[in-house]
PDB file of C-alpha atoms and ligand atoms in Angstrom:
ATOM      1  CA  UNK Y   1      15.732 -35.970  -5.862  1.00  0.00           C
ATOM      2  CA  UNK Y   2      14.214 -33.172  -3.880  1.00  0.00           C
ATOM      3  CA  UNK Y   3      13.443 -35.611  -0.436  1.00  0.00           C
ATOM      4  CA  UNK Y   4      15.474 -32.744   1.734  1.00  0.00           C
ATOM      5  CA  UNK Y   5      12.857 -30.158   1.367  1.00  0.00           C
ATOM      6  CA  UNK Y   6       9.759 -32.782   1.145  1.00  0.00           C
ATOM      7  CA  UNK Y   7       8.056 -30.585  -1.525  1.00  0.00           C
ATOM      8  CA  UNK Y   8       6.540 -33.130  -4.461  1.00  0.00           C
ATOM      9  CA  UNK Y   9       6.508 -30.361  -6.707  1.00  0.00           C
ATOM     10  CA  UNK Y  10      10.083 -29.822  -6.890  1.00  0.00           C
ATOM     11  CA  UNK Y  11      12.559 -31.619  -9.192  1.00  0.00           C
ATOM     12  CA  UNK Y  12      16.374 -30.807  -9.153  1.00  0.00           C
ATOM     13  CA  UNK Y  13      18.074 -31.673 -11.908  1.00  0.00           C
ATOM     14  CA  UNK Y  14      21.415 -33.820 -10.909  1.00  0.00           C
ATOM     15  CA  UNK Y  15      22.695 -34.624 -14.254  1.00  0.00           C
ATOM     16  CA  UNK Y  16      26.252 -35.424 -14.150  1.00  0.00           C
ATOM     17  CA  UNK Y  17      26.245 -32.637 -17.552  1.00  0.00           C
ATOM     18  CA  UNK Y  18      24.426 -29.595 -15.518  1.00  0.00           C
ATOM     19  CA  UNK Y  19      26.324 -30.110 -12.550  1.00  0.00           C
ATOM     20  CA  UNK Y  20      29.947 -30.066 -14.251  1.00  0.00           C
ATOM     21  CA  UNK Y  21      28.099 -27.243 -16.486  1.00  0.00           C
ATOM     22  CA  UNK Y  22      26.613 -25.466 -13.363  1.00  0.00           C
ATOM     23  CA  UNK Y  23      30.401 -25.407 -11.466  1.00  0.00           C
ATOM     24  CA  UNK Y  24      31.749 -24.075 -14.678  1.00  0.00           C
ATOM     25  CA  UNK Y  25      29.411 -21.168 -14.065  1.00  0.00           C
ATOM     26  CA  UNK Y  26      29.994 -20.410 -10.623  1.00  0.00           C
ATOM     27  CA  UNK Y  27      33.729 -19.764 -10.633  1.00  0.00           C
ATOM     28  CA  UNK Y  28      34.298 -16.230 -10.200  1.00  0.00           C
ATOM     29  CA  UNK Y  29      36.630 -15.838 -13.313  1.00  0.00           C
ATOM     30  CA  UNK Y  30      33.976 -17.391 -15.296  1.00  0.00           C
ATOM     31  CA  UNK Y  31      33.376 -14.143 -17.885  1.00  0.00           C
ATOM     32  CA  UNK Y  32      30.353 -12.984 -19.707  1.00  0.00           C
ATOM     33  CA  UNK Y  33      31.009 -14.791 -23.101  1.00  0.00           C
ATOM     34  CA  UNK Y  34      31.355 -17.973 -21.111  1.00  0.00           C
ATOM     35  CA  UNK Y  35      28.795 -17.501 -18.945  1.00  0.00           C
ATOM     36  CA  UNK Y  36      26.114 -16.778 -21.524  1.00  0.00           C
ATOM     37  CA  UNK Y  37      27.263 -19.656 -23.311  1.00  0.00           C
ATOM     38  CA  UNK Y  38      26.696 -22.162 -20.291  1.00  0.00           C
ATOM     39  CA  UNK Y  39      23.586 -20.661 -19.514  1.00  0.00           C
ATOM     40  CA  UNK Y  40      22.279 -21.499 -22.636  1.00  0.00           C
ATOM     41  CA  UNK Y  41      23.586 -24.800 -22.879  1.00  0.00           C
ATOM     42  CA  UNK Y  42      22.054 -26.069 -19.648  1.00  0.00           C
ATOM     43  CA  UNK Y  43      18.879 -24.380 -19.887  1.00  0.00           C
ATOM     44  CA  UNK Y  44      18.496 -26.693 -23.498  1.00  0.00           C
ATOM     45  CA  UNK Y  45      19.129 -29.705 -20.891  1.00  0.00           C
ATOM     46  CA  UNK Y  46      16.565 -28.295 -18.781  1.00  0.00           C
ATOM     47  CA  UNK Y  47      14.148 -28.162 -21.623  1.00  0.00           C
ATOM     48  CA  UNK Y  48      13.608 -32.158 -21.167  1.00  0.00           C
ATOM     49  CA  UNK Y  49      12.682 -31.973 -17.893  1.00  0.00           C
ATOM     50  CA  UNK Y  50      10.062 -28.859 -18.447  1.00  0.00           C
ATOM     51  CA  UNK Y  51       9.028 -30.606 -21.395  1.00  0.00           C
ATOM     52  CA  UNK Y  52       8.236 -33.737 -19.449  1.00  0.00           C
ATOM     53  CA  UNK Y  53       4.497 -33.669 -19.280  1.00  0.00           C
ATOM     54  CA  UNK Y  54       3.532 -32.147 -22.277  1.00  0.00           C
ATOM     55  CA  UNK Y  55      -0.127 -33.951 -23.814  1.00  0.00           C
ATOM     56  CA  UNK Y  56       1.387 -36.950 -26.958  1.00  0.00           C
ATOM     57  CA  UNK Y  57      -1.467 -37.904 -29.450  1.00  0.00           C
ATOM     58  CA  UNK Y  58      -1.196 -41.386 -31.337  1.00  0.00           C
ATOM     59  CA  UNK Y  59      -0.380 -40.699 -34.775  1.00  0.00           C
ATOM     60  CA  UNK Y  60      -0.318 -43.774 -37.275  1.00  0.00           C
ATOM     61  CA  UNK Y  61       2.883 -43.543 -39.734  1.00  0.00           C
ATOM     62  CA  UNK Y  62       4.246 -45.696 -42.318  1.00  0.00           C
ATOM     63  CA  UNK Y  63       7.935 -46.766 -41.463  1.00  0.00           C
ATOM     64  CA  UNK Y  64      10.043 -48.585 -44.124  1.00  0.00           C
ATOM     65  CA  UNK Y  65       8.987 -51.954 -42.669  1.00  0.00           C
ATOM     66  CA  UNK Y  66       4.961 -51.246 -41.843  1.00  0.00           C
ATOM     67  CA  UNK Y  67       2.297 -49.153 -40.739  1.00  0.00           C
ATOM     68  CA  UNK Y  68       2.400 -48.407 -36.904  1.00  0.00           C
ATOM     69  CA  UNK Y  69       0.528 -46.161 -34.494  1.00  0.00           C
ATOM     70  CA  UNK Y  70       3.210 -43.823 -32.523  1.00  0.00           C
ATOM     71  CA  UNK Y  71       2.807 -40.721 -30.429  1.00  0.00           C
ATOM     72  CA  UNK Y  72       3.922 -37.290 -31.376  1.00  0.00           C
ATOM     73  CA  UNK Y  73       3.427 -34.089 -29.867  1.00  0.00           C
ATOM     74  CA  UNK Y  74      -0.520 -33.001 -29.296  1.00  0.00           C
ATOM     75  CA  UNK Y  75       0.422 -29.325 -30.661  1.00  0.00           C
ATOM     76  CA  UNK Y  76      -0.682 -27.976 -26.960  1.00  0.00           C
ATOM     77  CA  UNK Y  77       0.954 -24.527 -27.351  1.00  0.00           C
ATOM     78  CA  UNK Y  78       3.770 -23.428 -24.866  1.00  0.00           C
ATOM     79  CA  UNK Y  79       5.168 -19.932 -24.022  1.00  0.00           C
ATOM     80  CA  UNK Y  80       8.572 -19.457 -22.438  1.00  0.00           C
ATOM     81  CA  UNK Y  81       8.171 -16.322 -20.255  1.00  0.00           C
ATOM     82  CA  UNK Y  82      11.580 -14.946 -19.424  1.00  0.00           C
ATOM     83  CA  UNK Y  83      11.629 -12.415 -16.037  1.00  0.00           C
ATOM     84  CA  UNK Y  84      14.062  -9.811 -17.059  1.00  0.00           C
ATOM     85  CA  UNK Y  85      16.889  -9.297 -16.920  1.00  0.00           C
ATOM     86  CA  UNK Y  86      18.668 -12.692 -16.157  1.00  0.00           C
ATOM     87  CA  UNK Y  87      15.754 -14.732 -17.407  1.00  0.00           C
ATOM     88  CA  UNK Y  88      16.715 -13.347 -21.070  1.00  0.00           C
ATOM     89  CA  UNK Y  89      20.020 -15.824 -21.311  1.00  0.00           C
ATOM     90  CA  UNK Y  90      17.553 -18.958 -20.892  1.00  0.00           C
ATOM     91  CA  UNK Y  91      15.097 -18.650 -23.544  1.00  0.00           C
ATOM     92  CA  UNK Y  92      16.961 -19.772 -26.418  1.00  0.00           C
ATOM     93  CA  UNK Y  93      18.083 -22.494 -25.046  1.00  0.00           C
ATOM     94  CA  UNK Y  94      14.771 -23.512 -24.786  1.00  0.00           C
ATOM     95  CA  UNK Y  95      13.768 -22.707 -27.808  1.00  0.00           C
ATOM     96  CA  UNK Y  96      16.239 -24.368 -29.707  1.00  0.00           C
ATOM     97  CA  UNK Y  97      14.609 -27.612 -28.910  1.00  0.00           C
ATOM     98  CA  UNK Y  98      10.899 -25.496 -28.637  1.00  0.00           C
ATOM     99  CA  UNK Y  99      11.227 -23.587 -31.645  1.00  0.00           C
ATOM    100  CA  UNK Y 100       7.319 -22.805 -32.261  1.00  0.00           C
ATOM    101  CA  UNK Y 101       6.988 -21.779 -28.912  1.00  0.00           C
ATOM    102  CA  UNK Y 102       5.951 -17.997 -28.218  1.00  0.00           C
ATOM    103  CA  UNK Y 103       7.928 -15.542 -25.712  1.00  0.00           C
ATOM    104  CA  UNK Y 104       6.184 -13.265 -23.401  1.00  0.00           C
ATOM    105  CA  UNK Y 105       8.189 -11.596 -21.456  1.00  0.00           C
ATOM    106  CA  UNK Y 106       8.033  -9.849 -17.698  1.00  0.00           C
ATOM    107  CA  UNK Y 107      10.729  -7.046 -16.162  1.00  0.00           C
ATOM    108  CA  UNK Y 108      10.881  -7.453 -12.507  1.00  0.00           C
ATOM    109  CA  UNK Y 109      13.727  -6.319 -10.311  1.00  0.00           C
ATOM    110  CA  UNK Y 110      14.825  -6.766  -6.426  1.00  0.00           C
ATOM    111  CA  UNK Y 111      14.466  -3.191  -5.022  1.00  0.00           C
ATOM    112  CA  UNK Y 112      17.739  -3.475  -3.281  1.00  0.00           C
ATOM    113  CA  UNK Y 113      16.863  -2.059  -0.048  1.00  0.00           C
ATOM    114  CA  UNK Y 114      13.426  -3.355   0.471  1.00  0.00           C
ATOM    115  CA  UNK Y 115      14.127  -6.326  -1.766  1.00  0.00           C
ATOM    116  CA  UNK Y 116      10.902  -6.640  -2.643  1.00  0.00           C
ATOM    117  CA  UNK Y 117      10.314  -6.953  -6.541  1.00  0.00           C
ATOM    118  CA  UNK Y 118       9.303  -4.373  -8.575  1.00  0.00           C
ATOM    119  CA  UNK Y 119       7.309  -4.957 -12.395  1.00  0.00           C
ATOM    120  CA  UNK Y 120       8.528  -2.315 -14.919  1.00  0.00           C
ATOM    121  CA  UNK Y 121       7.245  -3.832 -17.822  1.00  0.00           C
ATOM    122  CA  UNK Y 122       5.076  -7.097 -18.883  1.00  0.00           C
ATOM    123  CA  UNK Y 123       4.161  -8.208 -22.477  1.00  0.00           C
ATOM    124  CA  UNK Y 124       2.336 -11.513 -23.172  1.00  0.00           C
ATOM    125  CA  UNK Y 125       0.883 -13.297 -26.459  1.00  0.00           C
ATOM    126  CA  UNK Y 126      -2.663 -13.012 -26.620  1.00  0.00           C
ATOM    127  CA  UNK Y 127      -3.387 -16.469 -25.821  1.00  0.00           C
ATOM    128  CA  UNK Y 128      -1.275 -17.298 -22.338  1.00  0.00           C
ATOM    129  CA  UNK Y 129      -5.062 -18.959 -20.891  1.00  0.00           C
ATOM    130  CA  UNK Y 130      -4.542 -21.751 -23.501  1.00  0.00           C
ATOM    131  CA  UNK Y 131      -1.063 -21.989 -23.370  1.00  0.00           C
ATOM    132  CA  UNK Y 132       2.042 -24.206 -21.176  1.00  0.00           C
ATOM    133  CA  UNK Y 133       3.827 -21.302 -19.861  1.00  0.00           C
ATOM    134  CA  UNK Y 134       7.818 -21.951 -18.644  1.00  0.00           C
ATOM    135  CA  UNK Y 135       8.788 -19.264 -16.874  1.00  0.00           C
ATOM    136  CA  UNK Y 136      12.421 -18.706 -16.643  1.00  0.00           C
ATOM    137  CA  UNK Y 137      14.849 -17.319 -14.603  1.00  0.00           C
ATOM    138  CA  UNK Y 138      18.129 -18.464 -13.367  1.00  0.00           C
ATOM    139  CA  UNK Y 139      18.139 -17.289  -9.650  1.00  0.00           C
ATOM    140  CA  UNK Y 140      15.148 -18.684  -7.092  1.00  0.00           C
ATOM    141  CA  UNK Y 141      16.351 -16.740  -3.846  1.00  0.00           C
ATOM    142  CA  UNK Y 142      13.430 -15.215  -1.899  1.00  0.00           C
ATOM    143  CA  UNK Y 143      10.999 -16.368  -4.498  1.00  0.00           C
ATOM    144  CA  UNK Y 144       9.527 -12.730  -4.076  1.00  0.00           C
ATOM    145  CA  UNK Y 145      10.391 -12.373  -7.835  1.00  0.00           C
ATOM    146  CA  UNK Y 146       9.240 -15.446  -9.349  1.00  0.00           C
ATOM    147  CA  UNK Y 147       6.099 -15.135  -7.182  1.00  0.00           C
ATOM    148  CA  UNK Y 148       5.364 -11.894  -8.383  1.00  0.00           C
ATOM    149  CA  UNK Y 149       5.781 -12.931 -12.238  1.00  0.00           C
ATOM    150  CA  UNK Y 150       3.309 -15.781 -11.549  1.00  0.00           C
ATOM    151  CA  UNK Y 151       0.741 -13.601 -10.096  1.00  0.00           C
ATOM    152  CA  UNK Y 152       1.001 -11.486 -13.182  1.00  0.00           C
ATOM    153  CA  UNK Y 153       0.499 -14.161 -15.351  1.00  0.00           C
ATOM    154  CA  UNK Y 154      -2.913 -15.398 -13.392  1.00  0.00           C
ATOM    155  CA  UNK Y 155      -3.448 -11.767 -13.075  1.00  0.00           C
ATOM    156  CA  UNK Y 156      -4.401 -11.772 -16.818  1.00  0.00           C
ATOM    157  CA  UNK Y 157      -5.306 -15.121 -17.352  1.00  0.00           C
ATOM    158  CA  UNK Y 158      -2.920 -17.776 -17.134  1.00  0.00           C
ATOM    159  CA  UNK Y 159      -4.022 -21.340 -15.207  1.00  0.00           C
ATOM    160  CA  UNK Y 160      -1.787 -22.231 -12.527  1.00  0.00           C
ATOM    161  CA  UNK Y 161      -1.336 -25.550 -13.661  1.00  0.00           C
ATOM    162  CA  UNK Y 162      -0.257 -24.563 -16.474  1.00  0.00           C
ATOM    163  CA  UNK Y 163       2.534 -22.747 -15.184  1.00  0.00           C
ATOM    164  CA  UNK Y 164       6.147 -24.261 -15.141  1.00  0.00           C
ATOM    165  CA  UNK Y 165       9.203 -22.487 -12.861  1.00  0.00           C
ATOM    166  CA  UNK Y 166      12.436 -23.613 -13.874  1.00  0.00           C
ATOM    167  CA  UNK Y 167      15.885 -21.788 -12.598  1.00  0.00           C
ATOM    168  CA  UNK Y 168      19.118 -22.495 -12.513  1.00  0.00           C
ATOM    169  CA  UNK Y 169      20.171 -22.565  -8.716  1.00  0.00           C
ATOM    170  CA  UNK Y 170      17.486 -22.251  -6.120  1.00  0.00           C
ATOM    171  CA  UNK Y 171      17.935 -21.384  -2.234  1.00  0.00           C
ATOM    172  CA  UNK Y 172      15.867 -23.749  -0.028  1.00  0.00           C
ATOM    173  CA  UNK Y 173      13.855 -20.533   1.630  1.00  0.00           C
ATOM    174  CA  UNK Y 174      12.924 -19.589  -2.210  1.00  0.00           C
ATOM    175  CA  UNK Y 175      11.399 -22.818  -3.100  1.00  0.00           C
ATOM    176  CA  UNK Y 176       9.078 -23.038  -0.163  1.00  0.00           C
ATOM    177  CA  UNK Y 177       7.621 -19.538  -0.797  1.00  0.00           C
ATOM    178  CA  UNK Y 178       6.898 -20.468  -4.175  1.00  0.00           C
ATOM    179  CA  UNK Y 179       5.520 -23.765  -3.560  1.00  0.00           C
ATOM    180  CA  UNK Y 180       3.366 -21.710  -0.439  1.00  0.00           C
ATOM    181  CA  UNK Y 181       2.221 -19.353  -2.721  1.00  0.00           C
ATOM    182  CA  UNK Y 182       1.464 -21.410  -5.902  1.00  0.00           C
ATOM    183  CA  UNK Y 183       1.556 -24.872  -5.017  1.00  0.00           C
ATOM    184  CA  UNK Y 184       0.290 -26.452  -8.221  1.00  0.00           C
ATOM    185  CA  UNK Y 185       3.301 -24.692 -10.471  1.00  0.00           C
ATOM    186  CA  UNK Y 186       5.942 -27.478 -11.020  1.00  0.00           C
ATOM    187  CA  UNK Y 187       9.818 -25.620  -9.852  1.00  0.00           C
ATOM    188  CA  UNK Y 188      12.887 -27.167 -11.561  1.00  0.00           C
ATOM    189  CA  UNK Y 189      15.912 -26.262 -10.555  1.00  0.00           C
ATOM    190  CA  UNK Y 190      19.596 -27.435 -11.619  1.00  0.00           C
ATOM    191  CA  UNK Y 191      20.553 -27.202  -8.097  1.00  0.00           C
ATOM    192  CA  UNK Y 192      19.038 -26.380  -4.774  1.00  0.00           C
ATOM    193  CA  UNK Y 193      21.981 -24.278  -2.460  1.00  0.00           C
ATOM    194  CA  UNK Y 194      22.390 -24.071   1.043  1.00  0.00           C
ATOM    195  CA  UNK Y 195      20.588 -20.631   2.374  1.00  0.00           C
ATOM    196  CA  UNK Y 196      20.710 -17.161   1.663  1.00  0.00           C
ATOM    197  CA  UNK Y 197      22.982 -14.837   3.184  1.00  0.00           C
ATOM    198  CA  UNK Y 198      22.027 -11.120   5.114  1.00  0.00           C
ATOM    199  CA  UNK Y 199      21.879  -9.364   1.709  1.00  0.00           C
ATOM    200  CA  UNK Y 200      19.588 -12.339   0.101  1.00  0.00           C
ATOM    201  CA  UNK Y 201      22.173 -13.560  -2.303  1.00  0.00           C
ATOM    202  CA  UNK Y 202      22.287 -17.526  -2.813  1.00  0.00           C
ATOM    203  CA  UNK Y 203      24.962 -19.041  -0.969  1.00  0.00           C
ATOM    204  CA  UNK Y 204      27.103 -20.485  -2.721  1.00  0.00           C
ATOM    205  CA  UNK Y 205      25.222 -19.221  -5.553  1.00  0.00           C
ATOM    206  CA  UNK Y 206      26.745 -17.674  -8.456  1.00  0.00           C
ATOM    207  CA  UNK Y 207      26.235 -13.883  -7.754  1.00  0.00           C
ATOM    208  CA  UNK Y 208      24.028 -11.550  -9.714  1.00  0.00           C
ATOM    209  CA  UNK Y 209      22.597 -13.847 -12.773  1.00  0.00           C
ATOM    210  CA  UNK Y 210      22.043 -10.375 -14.251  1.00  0.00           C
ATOM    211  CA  UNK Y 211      25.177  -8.457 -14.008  1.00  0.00           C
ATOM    212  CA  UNK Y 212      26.964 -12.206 -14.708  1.00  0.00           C
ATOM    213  CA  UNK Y 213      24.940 -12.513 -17.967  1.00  0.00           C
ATOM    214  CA  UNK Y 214      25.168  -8.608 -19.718  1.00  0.00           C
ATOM    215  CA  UNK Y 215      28.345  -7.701 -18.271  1.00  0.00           C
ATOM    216  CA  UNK Y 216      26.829  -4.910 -15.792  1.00  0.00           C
ATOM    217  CA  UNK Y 217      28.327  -4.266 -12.459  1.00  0.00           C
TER     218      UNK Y 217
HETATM  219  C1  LIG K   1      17.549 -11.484  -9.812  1.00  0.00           C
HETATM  220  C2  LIG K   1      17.181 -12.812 -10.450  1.00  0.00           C
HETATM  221  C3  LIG K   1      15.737 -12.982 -10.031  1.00  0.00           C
HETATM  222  C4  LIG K   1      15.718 -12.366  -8.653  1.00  0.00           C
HETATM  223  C5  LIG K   1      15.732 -13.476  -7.642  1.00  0.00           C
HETATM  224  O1  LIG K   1      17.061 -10.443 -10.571  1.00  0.00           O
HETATM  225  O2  LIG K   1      17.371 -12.830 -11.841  1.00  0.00           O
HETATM  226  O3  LIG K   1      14.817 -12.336 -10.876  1.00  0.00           O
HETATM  227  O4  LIG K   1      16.919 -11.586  -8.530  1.00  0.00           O
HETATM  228  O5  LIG K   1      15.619 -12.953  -6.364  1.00  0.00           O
HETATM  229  P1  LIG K   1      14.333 -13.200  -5.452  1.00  0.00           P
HETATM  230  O6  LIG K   1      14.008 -14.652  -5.542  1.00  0.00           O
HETATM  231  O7  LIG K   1      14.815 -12.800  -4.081  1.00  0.00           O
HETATM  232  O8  LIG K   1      13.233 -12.320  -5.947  1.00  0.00           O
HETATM  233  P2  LIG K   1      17.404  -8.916 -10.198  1.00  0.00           P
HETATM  234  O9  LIG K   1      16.378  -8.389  -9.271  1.00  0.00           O
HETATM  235  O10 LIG K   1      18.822  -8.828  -9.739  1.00  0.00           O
HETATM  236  O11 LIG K   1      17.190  -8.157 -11.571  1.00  0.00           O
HETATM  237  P3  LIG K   1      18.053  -8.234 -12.934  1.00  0.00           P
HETATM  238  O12 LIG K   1      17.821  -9.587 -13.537  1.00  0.00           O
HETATM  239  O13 LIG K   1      17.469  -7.147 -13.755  1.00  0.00           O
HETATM  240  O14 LIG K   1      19.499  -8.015 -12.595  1.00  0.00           O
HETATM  241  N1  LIG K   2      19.578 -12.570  -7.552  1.00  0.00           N
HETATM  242  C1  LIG K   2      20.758 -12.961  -8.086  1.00  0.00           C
HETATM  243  O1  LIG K   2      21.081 -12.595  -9.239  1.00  0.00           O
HETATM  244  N2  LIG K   2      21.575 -13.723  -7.351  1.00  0.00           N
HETATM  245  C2  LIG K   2      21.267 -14.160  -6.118  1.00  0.00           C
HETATM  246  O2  LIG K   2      22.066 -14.882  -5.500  1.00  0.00           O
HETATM  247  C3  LIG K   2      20.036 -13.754  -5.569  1.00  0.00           C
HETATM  248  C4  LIG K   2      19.198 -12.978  -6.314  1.00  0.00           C
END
């Protein structure tokens, strides 16, 4: 899936459903109601893949033919961890199929000249150490921003394998910063774009997740 960029650590997810979702998305006259809709859609479809290595215990149940010893979830606890703004429009996506999970959340923006990203505002549950943290947000571009959030999250605690990226579309210079910086956190993108252009934006992208999402610009 990710072979071009060589990184084992990186899945993209090619579903025929996020990519017809994803293009829906990216057209310019896609508005805010629509785009906050999609957003949430694919980010439930993401949720499998996130999801995918989350501990099963064997449980025996009784069906209506005979006893049987099945797996259900081992109640390891999970936090979704939305960077603000954009990262708001994928949590409840996620949490519709996640609905016990906890949301802590980080505010991080690009400083527009420097680019580099700023933290305004971070509030965790208590527990993030024992915890599968997603961290959301739909842009990867520089990866300054989701590298930042991740160092605030080991800053007070969190265990880097523990830690799960997942965006929506992710620039290829992004994804190696990330995986440079923090190779054991697991990135999953819906698509991986072809660069970034002179003022950082994805290209082709989808513009500013943010401003797409609230409606701002
Ligand atoms: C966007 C996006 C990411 C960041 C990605 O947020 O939602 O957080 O840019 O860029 P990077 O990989 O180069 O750091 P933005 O800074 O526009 O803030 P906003 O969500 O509040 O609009
Ligand atoms: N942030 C966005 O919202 N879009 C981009 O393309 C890059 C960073």
């Amino acid at each position: 899936m990710s072979q071009n960029l060589n990184i084992d650590n990186f899945v993209v997810m090619d579903h025929p459903l996020i990519q017809h979702k994803l293009t829906m998305i990216r057209r310019k006259e896609c508005g805010t109601k629509e785009f906050r809709e999609v957003v949430n859609e694919i980010s439930m479809l993401m949720a499998y893949e996130v999801s995918r290595d989350l501990p099963l215990e064997e449980v025996e149940i009784e069906t209506p033919i005979c006893k049987t010893v099945q797996h259900q979830l081992s109640g390891k606890k999970v936090a979704i961890i939305p960077i603000l703004r954009a990262g708001l429009g994928m949590v409840d996506g996620i949490l519709s199929l996640i609905p016990a999970a906890k949301v802590g959340h980080i505010g991080m923006y690009r400083d527009h000249e420097t680019l580099e990203p700023v933290e305004y505002f971070v509030k965790m549950p208590s527990d993030i150490s024992e915890r599968t943290l997603f961290v959301v947000d739909p842009m990867l571009a520089t990866g300054g921003s989701a590298i930042a959030a991740i160092d605030a999250l080991i800053k007070r605690g969190a265990d880097e394998h523990s830690i799960r990226f997942c965006c929506l579309v992710s620039a290829p210079e992004g994804v190696r910063k990330l995986h440079e910086a923090h190779p054991n956190v697991k990135i999953i993108a819906a698509a991986l774009d072809e660069h970034l252009n002179e003022a950082s934006y994805i290209v082709p992208g989808l513009g500013d997740a943010g401003d797409r999402l609230f409606g701002t610009k």
